[in-house]
Amino acid sequence: MANDTNSGAEKLTSRILEEAEAEAGRVIMEAEAKAGAIASEAAAEAERLNMEYAKRAERAAEDIIERSRTNAALDSRKAALREKRRVLDEAFALAKKELCALEGERRRALIERMIRENAKGGETLRPAKPDRELIAALIAELEPSLPLSLGEDMEAGGGFRLLGGGYETDCTFEALLKGFRERREGEAARLLFE
């Protein structure tokens, strides 16, 4: 009977081992299936993140390119405006040079018109050095109808300053051009650049 007991114990041990191996196989299969599912899920998440980061990178690159285009356009407009300003400055500098270079009857007519438009009578005219003799002659001609006196010379390209009771009017060529520029710069820009 000892053999039967031994044989029964061996059968029981063998069956327990078989069931344990079967259970271990089932657990391993379940673990492998779960590991596979987790790996698939992780791969899908990694792919989703890759796509999301790629889209973000693409949007960031597009934003950078757009900002660069905008900045380039602004820089271009600024450069164009600087160049237009330079051309306008040169145009008005040339106009000043030509105005100061006026001679003869054209200069006389301009200064006489400036005196008639600005003087009320009783003022002192401080002439620009180049116009002292011309203004002295004009004062002498206008004396009966428009009493004026001749003051000290001043530094200017042409014209005069009119000094009256409590006021001073700048009638120099420089002031004439400055006023013209303030009133007509937009028109001059249109003529030059359109």
Short mmCIF file of C-alpha atoms in Angstrom, two decimals:
data_model
loop_
_atom_site.label_atom_id
_atom_site.label_comp_id
_atom_site.label_asym_id
_atom_site.label_seq_id
_atom_site.Cartn_x
_atom_site.Cartn_y
_atom_site.Cartn_z
CA MET A 1 0.00 0.00 0.00
CA ALA A 2 2.91 2.17 0.43
CA ASN A 3 3.33 2.04 -3.27
CA ASP A 4 -0.24 3.07 -3.80
CA THR A 5 0.20 6.00 -1.45
CA ASN A 6 3.38 6.92 -3.17
CA SER A 7 1.77 6.61 -6.53
CA GLY A 8 -1.25 8.67 -5.36
CA ALA A 9 1.06 11.35 -3.97
CA GLU A 10 2.99 11.43 -7.22
CA LYS A 11 -0.22 11.75 -9.20
CA LEU A 12 -1.42 14.51 -6.93
CA THR A 13 1.93 16.30 -7.16
CA SER A 14 1.95 15.83 -10.89
CA ARG A 15 -1.58 17.22 -11.22
CA ILE A 16 -0.77 20.18 -8.95
CA LEU A 17 2.32 20.87 -11.06
CA GLU A 18 0.32 20.63 -14.28
CA GLU A 19 -2.36 22.98 -12.96
CA ALA A 20 0.33 25.35 -11.66
CA GLU A 21 2.07 25.28 -15.05
CA ALA A 22 -1.27 25.82 -16.81
CA GLU A 23 -2.07 28.71 -14.44
CA ALA A 24 1.44 30.13 -14.93
CA GLY A 25 0.99 29.87 -18.71
CA ARG A 26 -2.39 31.60 -18.50
CA VAL A 27 -0.94 34.38 -16.26
CA ILE A 28 2.01 34.78 -18.63
CA MET A 29 -0.33 34.99 -21.61
CA GLU A 30 -2.51 37.57 -19.83
CA ALA A 31 0.60 39.55 -18.83
CA GLU A 32 1.94 39.38 -22.39
CA ALA A 33 -1.46 40.49 -23.72
CA LYS A 34 -1.57 43.38 -21.21
CA ALA A 35 2.05 44.28 -22.01
CA GLY A 36 1.18 44.25 -25.73
CA ALA A 37 -1.88 46.45 -25.13
CA ILE A 38 0.19 48.85 -23.01
CA ALA A 39 2.92 48.94 -25.68
CA SER A 40 0.31 49.59 -28.41
CA GLU A 41 -1.30 52.29 -26.30
CA ALA A 42 2.11 53.86 -25.59
CA ALA A 43 3.02 53.74 -29.30
CA ALA A 44 -0.31 55.35 -30.23
CA GLU A 45 0.21 58.06 -27.57
CA ALA A 46 3.78 58.63 -28.79
CA GLU A 47 2.50 58.98 -32.37
CA ARG A 48 -0.24 61.39 -31.22
CA LEU A 49 2.33 63.47 -29.31
CA ASN A 50 4.68 63.42 -32.30
CA MET A 51 1.89 64.70 -34.55
CA GLU A 52 0.87 67.34 -32.00
CA TYR A 53 4.47 68.56 -31.58
CA ALA A 54 4.97 68.55 -35.35
CA LYS A 55 1.84 70.71 -35.75
CA ARG A 56 3.03 73.04 -32.99
CA ALA A 57 6.46 73.29 -34.59
CA GLU A 58 4.86 74.00 -37.97
CA ARG A 59 2.63 76.73 -36.45
CA ALA A 60 5.63 78.22 -34.63
CA ALA A 61 7.64 78.22 -37.87
CA GLU A 62 4.73 79.87 -39.72
CA ASP A 63 4.46 82.50 -36.96
CA ILE A 64 8.20 83.19 -37.16
CA ILE A 65 8.04 83.47 -40.94
CA GLU A 66 5.02 85.79 -40.76
CA ARG A 67 6.70 87.97 -38.11
CA SER A 68 9.82 88.08 -40.26
CA ARG A 69 7.76 89.13 -43.29
CA THR A 70 5.97 91.79 -41.25
CA ASN A 71 9.24 93.10 -39.83
CA ALA A 72 10.83 93.11 -43.28
CA ALA A 73 7.85 95.03 -44.68
CA LEU A 74 8.05 97.54 -41.82
CA ASP A 75 11.81 97.92 -42.27
CA SER A 76 11.26 98.42 -45.99
CA ARG A 77 8.62 101.11 -45.36
CA LYS A 78 10.89 102.82 -42.84
CA ALA A 79 13.77 102.80 -45.31
CA ALA A 80 11.49 104.17 -48.04
CA LEU A 81 10.25 106.91 -45.70
CA ARG A 82 13.84 107.79 -44.73
CA GLU A 83 14.76 108.00 -48.39
CA LYS A 84 11.70 110.12 -49.18
CA ARG A 85 12.57 112.40 -46.25
CA ARG A 86 16.14 112.68 -47.55
CA VAL A 87 14.90 113.56 -51.05
CA LEU A 88 12.46 116.15 -49.63
CA ASP A 89 15.24 117.65 -47.51
CA GLU A 90 17.45 117.87 -50.58
CA ALA A 91 14.65 119.42 -52.64
CA PHE A 92 14.00 122.10 -50.01
CA ALA A 93 17.74 122.71 -49.55
CA LEU A 94 18.01 123.24 -53.32
CA ALA A 95 14.99 125.57 -53.24
CA LYS A 96 16.65 127.57 -50.45
CA LYS A 97 19.89 127.76 -52.41
CA GLU A 98 18.06 128.96 -55.53
CA LEU A 99 15.94 131.43 -53.56
CA CYS A 100 19.03 132.90 -51.89
CA ALA A 101 20.69 133.12 -55.33
CA LEU A 102 17.86 135.22 -56.83
CA GLU A 103 19.13 138.41 -58.40
CA GLY A 104 17.94 141.58 -59.97
CA GLU A 105 14.27 142.34 -60.51
CA ARG A 106 13.07 138.92 -59.30
CA ARG A 107 14.77 139.41 -55.91
CA ARG A 108 13.58 143.02 -55.69
CA ALA A 109 9.96 142.04 -56.51
CA LEU A 110 9.98 139.26 -53.90
CA ILE A 111 11.36 141.43 -51.10
CA GLU A 112 9.02 144.34 -51.98
CA ARG A 113 6.03 141.98 -51.90
CA MET A 114 7.17 140.63 -48.50
CA ILE A 115 7.46 144.19 -47.13
CA ARG A 116 4.02 145.20 -48.45
CA GLU A 117 2.35 142.01 -47.11
CA ASN A 118 3.90 142.23 -43.62
CA ALA A 119 4.66 145.89 -42.74
CA LYS A 120 2.00 148.16 -41.30
CA GLY A 121 4.22 151.23 -40.96
CA GLY A 122 6.49 152.44 -38.21
CA GLU A 123 8.47 149.20 -37.99
CA THR A 124 12.19 148.65 -38.27
CA LEU A 125 13.54 146.27 -40.90
CA ARG A 126 16.68 144.32 -40.01
CA PRO A 127 17.96 143.23 -43.41
CA ALA A 128 19.93 140.12 -44.26
CA LYS A 129 23.43 141.25 -45.21
CA PRO A 130 22.97 140.45 -48.93
CA ASP A 131 19.81 142.63 -49.06
CA ARG A 132 20.86 145.74 -47.10
CA GLU A 133 21.18 148.05 -50.13
CA LEU A 134 18.05 146.71 -51.80
CA ILE A 135 15.95 147.10 -48.63
CA ALA A 136 17.34 150.62 -48.01
CA ALA A 137 16.28 151.58 -51.55
CA LEU A 138 12.82 150.02 -51.09
CA ILE A 139 12.31 151.83 -47.76
CA ALA A 140 13.16 155.12 -49.48
CA GLU A 141 10.64 154.39 -52.27
CA LEU A 142 7.88 153.31 -49.87
CA GLU A 143 8.56 156.06 -47.27
CA PRO A 144 5.63 158.37 -47.93
CA SER A 145 2.99 155.63 -47.86
CA LEU A 146 4.70 153.20 -45.51
CA PRO A 147 7.15 154.75 -43.04
CA LEU A 148 9.84 152.23 -42.13
CA SER A 149 13.34 152.44 -40.73
CA LEU A 150 16.45 150.42 -41.48
CA GLY A 151 18.02 148.50 -38.58
CA GLU A 152 21.20 146.49 -38.12
CA ASP A 153 22.15 143.73 -40.54
CA MET A 154 21.61 140.11 -39.58
CA GLU A 155 22.88 136.75 -40.76
CA ALA A 156 20.45 135.18 -43.21
CA GLY A 157 20.45 134.12 -46.85
CA GLY A 158 18.04 136.88 -47.77
CA GLY A 159 15.04 138.87 -46.62
CA PHE A 160 14.61 140.71 -43.33
CA ARG A 161 13.09 140.70 -39.84
CA LEU A 162 10.34 143.17 -39.17
CA LEU A 163 10.43 144.66 -35.66
CA GLY A 164 7.34 146.50 -34.45
CA GLY A 165 5.88 147.57 -31.14
CA GLY A 166 5.99 144.31 -29.19
CA TYR A 167 6.23 141.94 -32.12
CA GLU A 168 8.76 140.52 -34.55
CA THR A 169 8.00 138.94 -37.90
CA ASP A 170 10.60 136.74 -39.52
CA CYS A 171 10.59 137.50 -43.24
CA THR A 172 13.88 135.81 -44.07
CA PHE A 173 14.09 133.43 -47.00
CA GLU A 174 14.69 130.62 -44.52
CA ALA A 175 11.44 131.45 -42.67
CA LEU A 176 9.60 131.79 -45.97
CA LEU A 177 10.72 128.31 -47.03
CA LYS A 178 10.02 126.83 -43.59
CA GLY A 179 6.43 128.12 -43.70
CA PHE A 180 6.02 126.90 -47.27
CA ARG A 181 7.34 123.48 -46.30
CA GLU A 182 4.98 123.22 -43.34
CA ARG A 183 1.99 124.07 -45.54
CA ARG A 184 2.98 122.20 -48.69
CA GLU A 185 5.24 119.29 -47.77
CA GLY A 186 2.50 116.74 -48.44
CA GLU A 187 1.86 118.20 -51.87
CA ALA A 188 5.60 118.27 -52.63
CA ALA A 189 5.87 114.62 -51.57
CA ARG A 190 3.00 113.67 -53.89
CA LEU A 191 4.65 115.48 -56.80
CA LEU A 192 8.00 113.80 -56.13
CA PHE A 193 6.85 110.27 -55.35
CA GLU A 194 3.63 109.55 -57.22
#
